[in-house]
PDB file of C-alpha atoms in Angstrom:
ATOM      1  CA  MET A   1     -84.212 -31.614 126.208  1.00 83.00           C
ATOM      2  CA  PRO A   2     -84.260 -35.089 127.789  1.00 92.00           C
ATOM      3  CA  LEU A   3     -80.890 -36.756 127.945  1.00 95.00           C
ATOM      4  CA  GLU A   4     -79.877 -38.714 124.836  1.00 97.00           C
ATOM      5  CA  ILE A   5     -76.726 -40.834 124.892  1.00 98.00           C
ATOM      6  CA  SER A   6     -75.444 -42.411 121.693  1.00 98.00           C
ATOM      7  CA  ILE A   7     -72.360 -44.645 121.489  1.00 98.00           C
ATOM      8  CA  SER A   8     -70.727 -46.214 118.427  1.00 98.00           C
ATOM      9  CA  VAL A   9     -67.703 -48.505 118.402  1.00 98.00           C
ATOM     10  CA  GLN A  10     -66.915 -49.090 114.771  1.00 98.00           C
ATOM     11  CA  ALA A  11     -64.250 -49.842 112.178  1.00 98.00           C
ATOM     12  CA  GLU A  12     -65.723 -47.380 109.669  1.00 98.00           C
ATOM     13  CA  GLY A  13     -64.802 -43.733 109.539  1.00 98.00           C
ATOM     14  CA  PHE A  14     -67.168 -40.955 110.596  1.00 98.00           C
ATOM     15  CA  ASP A  15     -68.016 -37.492 109.365  1.00 97.00           C
ATOM     16  CA  PRO A  16     -67.555 -34.837 112.087  1.00 97.00           C
ATOM     17  CA  GLY A  17     -69.871 -32.488 110.171  1.00 97.00           C
ATOM     18  CA  ALA A  18     -72.647 -35.086 110.067  1.00 98.00           C
ATOM     19  CA  GLU A  19     -72.115 -35.751 113.773  1.00 98.00           C
ATOM     20  CA  TYR A  20     -72.545 -32.040 114.486  1.00 98.00           C
ATOM     21  CA  ASN A  21     -75.797 -32.004 112.510  1.00 98.00           C
ATOM     22  CA  LEU A  22     -77.113 -34.934 114.547  1.00 97.00           C
ATOM     23  CA  LEU A  23     -76.193 -33.192 117.825  1.00 98.00           C
ATOM     24  CA  ARG A  24     -78.106 -30.102 116.684  1.00 98.00           C
ATOM     25  CA  SER A  25     -81.057 -31.737 114.920  1.00 97.00           C
ATOM     26  CA  GLU A  26     -84.316 -30.520 116.518  1.00 97.00           C
ATOM     27  CA  ASN A  27     -82.355 -29.488 119.582  1.00 96.00           C
ATOM     28  CA  TYR A  28     -83.517 -25.958 120.379  1.00 96.00           C
ATOM     29  CA  SER A  29     -82.961 -25.918 124.137  1.00 96.00           C
ATOM     30  CA  ASP A  30     -79.181 -26.448 124.152  1.00 97.00           C
ATOM     31  CA  GLY A  31     -77.286 -23.300 123.264  1.00 97.00           C
ATOM     32  CA  ALA A  32     -73.872 -24.950 123.572  1.00 98.00           C
ATOM     33  CA  THR A  33     -72.301 -27.722 121.513  1.00 98.00           C
ATOM     34  CA  THR A  34     -68.767 -28.966 122.202  1.00 98.00           C
ATOM     35  CA  MET A  35     -66.983 -31.440 119.947  1.00 98.00           C
ATOM     36  CA  PHE A  36     -63.619 -33.149 120.288  1.00 98.00           C
ATOM     37  CA  VAL A  37     -62.139 -35.020 117.342  1.00 98.00           C
ATOM     38  CA  GLY A  38     -59.007 -37.127 117.829  1.00 97.00           C
ATOM     39  CA  THR A  39     -56.890 -37.813 114.745  1.00 95.00           C
ATOM     40  CA  VAL A  40     -54.071 -40.325 114.155  1.00 93.00           C
ATOM     41  CA  ARG A  41     -50.688 -38.536 114.228  1.00 88.00           C
ATOM     42  CA  ASP A  42     -47.727 -39.471 112.071  1.00 86.00           C
ATOM     43  CA  PHE A  43     -45.308 -39.519 114.983  1.00 80.00           C
ATOM     44  CA  SER A  44     -45.067 -41.420 118.244  1.00 76.00           C
ATOM     45  CA  PRO A  45     -45.583 -39.810 121.679  1.00 65.00           C
ATOM     46  CA  ALA A  46     -42.091 -41.072 122.467  1.00 65.00           C
ATOM     47  CA  ASP A  47     -40.719 -38.898 119.626  1.00 63.00           C
ATOM     48  CA  ALA A  48     -42.607 -35.880 120.910  1.00 62.00           C
ATOM     49  CA  ALA A  49     -40.951 -36.356 124.304  1.00 61.00           C
ATOM     50  CA  ALA A  50     -37.445 -36.576 122.791  1.00 61.00           C
ATOM     51  CA  LEU A  51     -35.065 -33.664 123.319  1.00 56.00           C
ATOM     52  CA  GLU A  52     -34.187 -33.468 119.636  1.00 60.00           C
ATOM     53  CA  PRO A  53     -36.985 -33.205 117.093  1.00 57.00           C
ATOM     54  CA  VAL A  54     -37.426 -36.331 114.997  1.00 56.00           C
ATOM     55  CA  GLU A  55     -37.587 -35.487 111.304  1.00 54.00           C
ATOM     56  CA  GLN A  56     -38.642 -38.909 110.121  1.00 59.00           C
ATOM     57  CA  LYS A  57     -42.341 -39.607 110.288  1.00 62.00           C
ATOM     58  CA  THR A  58     -42.483 -42.693 112.449  1.00 80.00           C
ATOM     59  CA  VAL A  59     -46.102 -43.800 112.398  1.00 84.00           C
ATOM     60  CA  ALA A  60     -47.915 -44.807 109.208  1.00 90.00           C
ATOM     61  CA  VAL A  61     -50.677 -46.900 110.746  1.00 93.00           C
ATOM     62  CA  LEU A  62     -52.238 -47.084 114.171  1.00 94.00           C
ATOM     63  CA  GLU A  63     -53.797 -50.453 114.945  1.00 96.00           C
ATOM     64  CA  LEU A  64     -56.632 -50.136 117.457  1.00 97.00           C
ATOM     65  CA  GLU A  65     -57.627 -53.201 119.439  1.00 98.00           C
ATOM     66  CA  HIS A  66     -60.759 -53.191 121.589  1.00 98.00           C
ATOM     67  CA  TYR A  67     -62.721 -55.440 123.921  1.00 98.00           C
ATOM     68  CA  PRO A  68     -66.038 -55.961 122.086  1.00 97.00           C
ATOM     69  CA  GLY A  69     -69.014 -55.509 124.370  1.00 96.00           C
ATOM     70  CA  MET A  70     -67.060 -53.997 127.215  1.00 98.00           C
ATOM     71  CA  ALA A  71     -65.926 -51.076 125.025  1.00 98.00           C
ATOM     72  CA  GLU A  72     -69.538 -50.041 124.362  1.00 98.00           C
ATOM     73  CA  SER A  73     -70.607 -50.425 127.985  1.00 97.00           C
ATOM     74  CA  ALA A  74     -67.540 -48.564 129.296  1.00 97.00           C
ATOM     75  CA  LEU A  75     -68.230 -45.605 126.969  1.00 98.00           C
ATOM     76  CA  THR A  76     -71.899 -45.596 127.977  1.00 98.00           C
ATOM     77  CA  ASP A  77     -70.920 -45.624 131.639  1.00 97.00           C
ATOM     78  CA  ILE A  78     -68.535 -42.687 131.133  1.00 98.00           C
ATOM     79  CA  ALA A  79     -71.238 -40.719 129.270  1.00 98.00           C
ATOM     80  CA  ARG A  80     -73.742 -41.404 132.068  1.00 98.00           C
ATOM     81  CA  ARG A  81     -71.258 -40.256 134.691  1.00 98.00           C
ATOM     82  CA  ALA A  82     -70.783 -37.000 132.775  1.00 98.00           C
ATOM     83  CA  ALA A  83     -74.560 -36.537 132.534  1.00 98.00           C
ATOM     84  CA  GLU A  84     -74.864 -36.994 136.304  1.00 98.00           C
ATOM     85  CA  ARG A  85     -72.432 -34.119 136.869  1.00 98.00           C
ATOM     86  CA  TRP A  86     -73.602 -31.646 134.238  1.00 98.00           C
ATOM     87  CA  PRO A  87     -77.016 -30.790 132.734  1.00 98.00           C
ATOM     88  CA  LEU A  88     -76.447 -32.295 129.296  1.00 98.00           C
ATOM     89  CA  GLY A  89     -78.843 -32.721 126.387  1.00 98.00           C
ATOM     90  CA  ARG A  90     -77.054 -34.999 123.932  1.00 98.00           C
ATOM     91  CA  VAL A  91     -73.874 -37.009 124.392  1.00 98.00           C
ATOM     92  CA  ARG A  92     -72.359 -38.739 121.375  1.00 98.00           C
ATOM     93  CA  ILE A  93     -69.184 -40.858 121.449  1.00 98.00           C
ATOM     94  CA  VAL A  94     -67.704 -42.607 118.407  1.00 98.00           C
ATOM     95  CA  HIS A  95     -64.546 -44.703 118.845  1.00 98.00           C
ATOM     96  CA  ARG A  96     -62.969 -46.595 115.985  1.00 98.00           C
ATOM     97  CA  TYR A  97     -60.966 -49.817 115.986  1.00 98.00           C
ATOM     98  CA  GLY A  98     -58.847 -51.655 113.424  1.00 98.00           C
ATOM     99  CA  PRO A  99     -56.030 -50.260 111.284  1.00 96.00           C
ATOM    100  CA  LEU A 100     -56.148 -46.456 110.926  1.00 96.00           C
ATOM    101  CA  ALA A 101     -53.819 -44.449 108.704  1.00 95.00           C
ATOM    102  CA  ALA A 102     -52.142 -41.245 109.855  1.00 92.00           C
ATOM    103  CA  GLY A 103     -54.592 -38.397 109.330  1.00 94.00           C
ATOM    104  CA  GLU A 104     -57.719 -40.485 109.917  1.00 96.00           C
ATOM    105  CA  GLU A 105     -60.178 -39.602 112.653  1.00 97.00           C
ATOM    106  CA  ILE A 106     -60.084 -42.036 115.561  1.00 97.00           C
ATOM    107  CA  VAL A 107     -62.470 -40.681 118.207  1.00 98.00           C
ATOM    108  CA  PHE A 108     -65.352 -38.225 118.443  1.00 98.00           C
ATOM    109  CA  VAL A 109     -66.930 -36.805 121.593  1.00 98.00           C
ATOM    110  CA  GLY A 110     -69.841 -34.397 121.313  1.00 98.00           C
ATOM    111  CA  THR A 111     -71.848 -32.834 124.133  1.00 98.00           C
ATOM    112  CA  THR A 112     -74.690 -30.335 124.143  1.00 98.00           C
ATOM    113  CA  SER A 113     -76.047 -28.302 127.026  1.00 98.00           C
ATOM    114  CA  ALA A 114     -77.998 -25.142 127.718  1.00 97.00           C
ATOM    115  CA  HIS A 115     -74.751 -23.908 129.270  1.00 93.00           C
ATOM    116  CA  ARG A 116     -71.358 -23.414 127.632  1.00 97.00           C
ATOM    117  CA  GLN A 117     -69.252 -24.405 130.637  1.00 98.00           C
ATOM    118  CA  ALA A 118     -71.204 -27.599 131.250  1.00 98.00           C
ATOM    119  CA  SER A 119     -70.785 -28.660 127.634  1.00 98.00           C
ATOM    120  CA  LEU A 120     -67.036 -27.880 127.592  1.00 98.00           C
ATOM    121  CA  ASP A 121     -66.322 -29.541 130.942  1.00 98.00           C
ATOM    122  CA  ALA A 122     -68.345 -32.651 130.132  1.00 98.00           C
ATOM    123  CA  CYS A 123     -66.501 -33.129 126.851  1.00 98.00           C
ATOM    124  CA  ALA A 124     -63.101 -32.844 128.592  1.00 97.00           C
ATOM    125  CA  PHE A 125     -64.260 -35.169 131.388  1.00 98.00           C
ATOM    126  CA  ILE A 126     -65.357 -37.819 128.893  1.00 98.00           C
ATOM    127  CA  MET A 127     -62.045 -37.696 127.025  1.00 97.00           C
ATOM    128  CA  ASP A 128     -60.037 -37.931 130.258  1.00 96.00           C
ATOM    129  CA  PHE A 129     -62.000 -40.950 131.475  1.00 96.00           C
ATOM    130  CA  LEU A 130     -61.978 -42.578 128.060  1.00 95.00           C
ATOM    131  CA  LYS A 131     -58.155 -42.483 128.056  1.00 93.00           C
ATOM    132  CA  SER A 132     -57.869 -44.445 131.288  1.00 91.00           C
ATOM    133  CA  ARG A 133     -61.092 -46.452 131.543  1.00 94.00           C
ATOM    134  CA  ALA A 134     -62.192 -47.554 128.076  1.00 96.00           C
ATOM    135  CA  PRO A 135     -60.741 -50.890 126.843  1.00 98.00           C
ATOM    136  CA  PHE A 136     -58.852 -49.806 123.726  1.00 98.00           C
ATOM    137  CA  TRP A 137     -55.162 -50.363 122.993  1.00 97.00           C
ATOM    138  CA  LYS A 138     -53.016 -48.700 120.330  1.00 95.00           C
ATOM    139  CA  LYS A 139     -50.183 -50.217 118.363  1.00 95.00           C
ATOM    140  CA  GLU A 140     -47.993 -47.936 116.230  1.00 93.00           C
ATOM    141  CA  ILE A 141     -46.739 -49.367 112.951  1.00 92.00           C
ATOM    142  CA  ALA A 142     -44.054 -47.586 110.906  1.00 89.00           C
ATOM    143  CA  ALA A 143     -44.189 -47.335 107.108  1.00 87.00           C
ATOM    144  CA  GLY A 144     -43.140 -50.617 105.520  1.00 85.00           C
ATOM    145  CA  ALA A 145     -43.052 -52.497 108.826  1.00 87.00           C
ATOM    146  CA  GLU A 146     -45.080 -55.640 109.369  1.00 85.00           C
ATOM    147  CA  ASP A 147     -45.458 -55.237 113.084  1.00 88.00           C
ATOM    148  CA  GLY A 148     -45.301 -52.335 115.479  1.00 90.00           C
ATOM    149  CA  SER A 149     -45.034 -51.451 119.142  1.00 92.00           C
ATOM    150  CA  TRP A 150     -47.788 -51.020 121.700  1.00 94.00           C
ATOM    151  CA  VAL A 151     -48.330 -47.529 123.012  1.00 91.00           C
ATOM    152  CA  GLU A 152     -47.721 -47.452 126.753  1.00 90.00           C
ATOM    153  CA  ALA A 153     -50.223 -45.792 129.041  1.00 89.00           C
ATOM    154  CA  ARG A 154     -48.956 -42.476 130.383  1.00 87.00           C
ATOM    155  CA  ALA A 155     -49.047 -41.436 134.011  1.00 86.00           C
ATOM    156  CA  SER A 156     -50.250 -38.014 132.837  1.00 88.00           C
ATOM    157  CA  ASP A 157     -53.462 -39.622 131.556  1.00 87.00           C
ATOM    158  CA  GLN A 158     -54.076 -41.148 134.970  1.00 85.00           C
ATOM    159  CA  ASP A 159     -53.230 -37.824 136.650  1.00 87.00           C
ATOM    160  CA  ALA A 160     -55.764 -36.071 134.401  1.00 88.00           C
ATOM    161  CA  LEU A 161     -58.587 -37.842 136.267  1.00 88.00           C
ATOM    162  CA  LYS A 162     -57.619 -36.196 139.547  1.00 89.00           C
ATOM    163  CA  LYS A 163     -58.935 -32.804 138.511  1.00 89.00           C
ATOM    164  CA  TRP A 164     -62.462 -34.270 138.290  1.00 91.00           C
TER     165      TRP A 164
ATOM    166  CA  MET B   1     -66.061 -72.901 133.486  1.00 96.00           C
ATOM    167  CA  ILE B   2     -64.492 -69.460 133.719  1.00 97.00           C
ATOM    168  CA  LYS B   3     -63.868 -67.776 130.385  1.00 98.00           C
ATOM    169  CA  VAL B   4     -60.538 -65.930 130.405  1.00 98.00           C
ATOM    170  CA  LEU B   5     -59.653 -63.327 127.774  1.00 98.00           C
ATOM    171  CA  PHE B   6     -56.349 -61.634 126.976  1.00 98.00           C
ATOM    172  CA  PHE B   7     -55.869 -58.414 125.042  1.00 98.00           C
ATOM    173  CA  ALA B   8     -53.147 -56.401 123.290  1.00 97.00           C
ATOM    174  CA  SER B   9     -49.542 -57.121 124.353  1.00 96.00           C
ATOM    175  CA  LEU B  10     -50.724 -59.790 126.776  1.00 97.00           C
ATOM    176  CA  ARG B  11     -52.543 -61.625 123.978  1.00 97.00           C
ATOM    177  CA  GLU B  12     -49.372 -61.537 121.883  1.00 97.00           C
ATOM    178  CA  GLN B  13     -47.108 -62.676 124.728  1.00 96.00           C
ATOM    179  CA  LEU B  14     -49.366 -65.618 125.525  1.00 97.00           C
ATOM    180  CA  GLU B  15     -50.206 -66.332 121.875  1.00 97.00           C
ATOM    181  CA  ARG B  16     -53.887 -66.727 122.666  1.00 97.00           C
ATOM    182  CA  ASP B  17     -56.911 -64.510 123.172  1.00 97.00           C
ATOM    183  CA  VAL B  18     -59.226 -66.847 125.067  1.00 98.00           C
ATOM    184  CA  MET B  19     -59.195 -69.962 127.236  1.00 98.00           C
ATOM    185  CA  GLU B  20     -61.456 -71.772 129.672  1.00 98.00           C
ATOM    186  CA  VAL B  21     -60.451 -72.581 133.231  1.00 97.00           C
ATOM    187  CA  GLU B  22     -62.073 -74.936 135.743  1.00 96.00           C
ATOM    188  CA  PRO B  23     -63.545 -72.819 138.558  1.00 95.00           C
ATOM    189  CA  GLU B  24     -62.786 -75.338 141.326  1.00 94.00           C
ATOM    190  CA  GLY B  25     -60.608 -73.897 144.074  1.00 93.00           C
ATOM    191  CA  LEU B  26     -60.587 -70.392 142.607  1.00 96.00           C
ATOM    192  CA  ALA B  27     -62.267 -67.902 144.952  1.00 96.00           C
ATOM    193  CA  ASP B  28     -61.042 -64.643 143.432  1.00 97.00           C
ATOM    194  CA  VAL B  29     -59.247 -63.109 140.467  1.00 98.00           C
ATOM    195  CA  ALA B  30     -55.907 -63.191 142.281  1.00 97.00           C
ATOM    196  CA  GLN B  31     -56.116 -66.982 142.638  1.00 97.00           C
ATOM    197  CA  LEU B  32     -56.975 -67.342 138.956  1.00 98.00           C
ATOM    198  CA  ARG B  33     -54.016 -65.137 138.078  1.00 97.00           C
ATOM    199  CA  SER B  34     -51.676 -67.232 140.289  1.00 97.00           C
ATOM    200  CA  LYS B  35     -52.915 -70.474 138.771  1.00 97.00           C
ATOM    201  CA  LEU B  36     -52.324 -69.196 135.234  1.00 97.00           C
ATOM    202  CA  ALA B  37     -48.939 -67.705 136.132  1.00 96.00           C
ATOM    203  CA  GLY B  38     -47.879 -71.145 137.337  1.00 95.00           C
ATOM    204  CA  GLN B  39     -48.111 -72.575 133.826  1.00 95.00           C
ATOM    205  CA  GLY B  40     -44.581 -71.549 132.856  1.00 95.00           C
ATOM    206  CA  ALA B  41     -42.073 -68.740 132.487  1.00 96.00           C
ATOM    207  CA  VAL B  42     -43.990 -66.906 129.746  1.00 96.00           C
ATOM    208  CA  TRP B  43     -47.169 -66.941 131.831  1.00 97.00           C
ATOM    209  CA  GLN B  44     -45.271 -65.861 134.925  1.00 96.00           C
ATOM    210  CA  ARG B  45     -43.730 -62.922 133.073  1.00 95.00           C
ATOM    211  CA  ALA B  46     -46.952 -61.818 131.361  1.00 96.00           C
ATOM    212  CA  LEU B  47     -49.224 -62.071 134.386  1.00 96.00           C
ATOM    213  CA  GLY B  48     -46.649 -60.968 136.967  1.00 94.00           C
ATOM    214  CA  ASN B  49     -46.687 -57.398 135.652  1.00 90.00           C
ATOM    215  CA  ASP B  50     -47.832 -55.051 138.415  1.00 90.00           C
ATOM    216  CA  GLN B  51     -49.527 -52.851 135.789  1.00 92.00           C
ATOM    217  CA  LEU B  52     -51.836 -55.729 134.840  1.00 96.00           C
ATOM    218  CA  GLN B  53     -55.517 -54.744 134.730  1.00 96.00           C
ATOM    219  CA  VAL B  54     -58.566 -56.956 135.009  1.00 97.00           C
ATOM    220  CA  ALA B  55     -62.217 -56.802 133.989  1.00 98.00           C
ATOM    221  CA  LEU B  56     -64.810 -59.099 135.553  1.00 98.00           C
ATOM    222  CA  ASN B  57     -67.886 -59.686 133.377  1.00 98.00           C
ATOM    223  CA  GLN B  58     -66.881 -56.702 131.222  1.00 97.00           C
ATOM    224  CA  LYS B  59     -66.448 -54.212 134.056  1.00 96.00           C
ATOM    225  CA  LEU B  60     -63.082 -52.915 135.293  1.00 95.00           C
ATOM    226  CA  SER B  61     -62.371 -54.761 138.510  1.00 96.00           C
ATOM    227  CA  THR B  62     -59.691 -55.539 141.057  1.00 96.00           C
ATOM    228  CA  MET B  63     -57.608 -58.628 141.785  1.00 96.00           C
ATOM    229  CA  ASP B  64     -59.496 -59.316 145.019  1.00 97.00           C
ATOM    230  CA  ALA B  65     -62.881 -59.584 143.260  1.00 98.00           C
ATOM    231  CA  ALA B  66     -64.691 -62.870 143.898  1.00 98.00           C
ATOM    232  CA  ILE B  67     -65.258 -65.126 140.886  1.00 97.00           C
ATOM    233  CA  CYS B  68     -67.493 -68.104 140.211  1.00 96.00           C
ATOM    234  CA  ASP B  69     -68.504 -70.553 137.508  1.00 97.00           C
ATOM    235  CA  GLY B  70     -69.718 -68.814 134.344  1.00 97.00           C
ATOM    236  CA  ASP B  71     -67.773 -65.588 134.887  1.00 98.00           C
ATOM    237  CA  GLU B  72     -65.803 -63.848 132.148  1.00 98.00           C
ATOM    238  CA  VAL B  73     -62.432 -62.539 133.314  1.00 98.00           C
ATOM    239  CA  ALA B  74     -60.229 -60.420 131.040  1.00 98.00           C
ATOM    240  CA  PHE B  75     -56.589 -59.526 131.671  1.00 98.00           C
ATOM    241  CA  PHE B  76     -54.924 -56.674 129.789  1.00 98.00           C
ATOM    242  CA  PRO B  77     -52.283 -53.944 130.002  1.00 96.00           C
ATOM    243  CA  PRO B  78     -53.302 -50.355 130.904  1.00 95.00           C
ATOM    244  CA  VAL B  79     -55.658 -49.017 128.229  1.00 95.00           C
ATOM    245  CA  THR B  80     -54.564 -46.404 125.672  1.00 93.00           C
ATOM    246  CA  GLY B  81     -57.703 -45.330 123.833  1.00 90.00           C
ATOM    247  CA  GLY B  82     -58.784 -41.936 122.642  1.00 87.00           C
TER     248      GLY B  82
END
C-alpha cells in the first residue's frame, strides 16, 4: 500500500486497540504489524540503577513538556527516515504531553509492512530516534510533592542510535 | 527581531519561556548564546552548559548555524521523550 504517515502530539490518552484497528483497516498488503506502547513507570530510572532495590514507589506523576510545532515535525521527520530505509505501509506515532499518572500510556509507535523484519526494525528505529531527537522533556513528581526533578538524558539512548 | 525560546530546566532556571532579541551584530547561534550568557550569573550558568542543545526554526541545529532577523531559536537541555 502507499505510504501513510500519521502523527499526533496530544494531551489526551489513546487506545492501543483502536490504534491497531486503524493500522489494519483496509490494509491487505502488509502482513506484519509492530506496535510499541510506552507506559509511565512508578519508579525513577535512577532507582532502577541503584544497587539496592528501592521499595518506595517514587514517581506518582510524570510531567511531559514539549516544543509545540517542532515536536510534530520532528516525529514526522523520524517516520519519513524510517520509511526511506524500510518498505513500510503505515506509520503511526502518538506522543502525549502534560501530567501523566503512573500506569498511563505515554507513547505509541506502530508500523506495518509486507515483511516482519522491516516492521520490527522500523519500530525500534523510530523509538531510538524519538528518544534523542524529539523535543520532549520529562519531569518526575513524587506522591504529595508539588515539584519534581527533570529526567536526565542517558548516554545509552545516544549510543542506541549508533546501531542504525 | 529574533524570537528565543527556552524549555524544561532551562526555562525554569531563567524564569521565562520566550524573549525577543535584536538581531544586530549576531551572525550565528553561538554569538546569540554569548550575548544572552552575558546578562548575569544565572544566564551564564544556564547557557554555559556544554550539554545545551539548540533548534533553529524548529529544526535541531548546531551552535555555528547562521541566524538572521525573523528566526526562531530555541535552547533546551538534551531531550528525554518516549
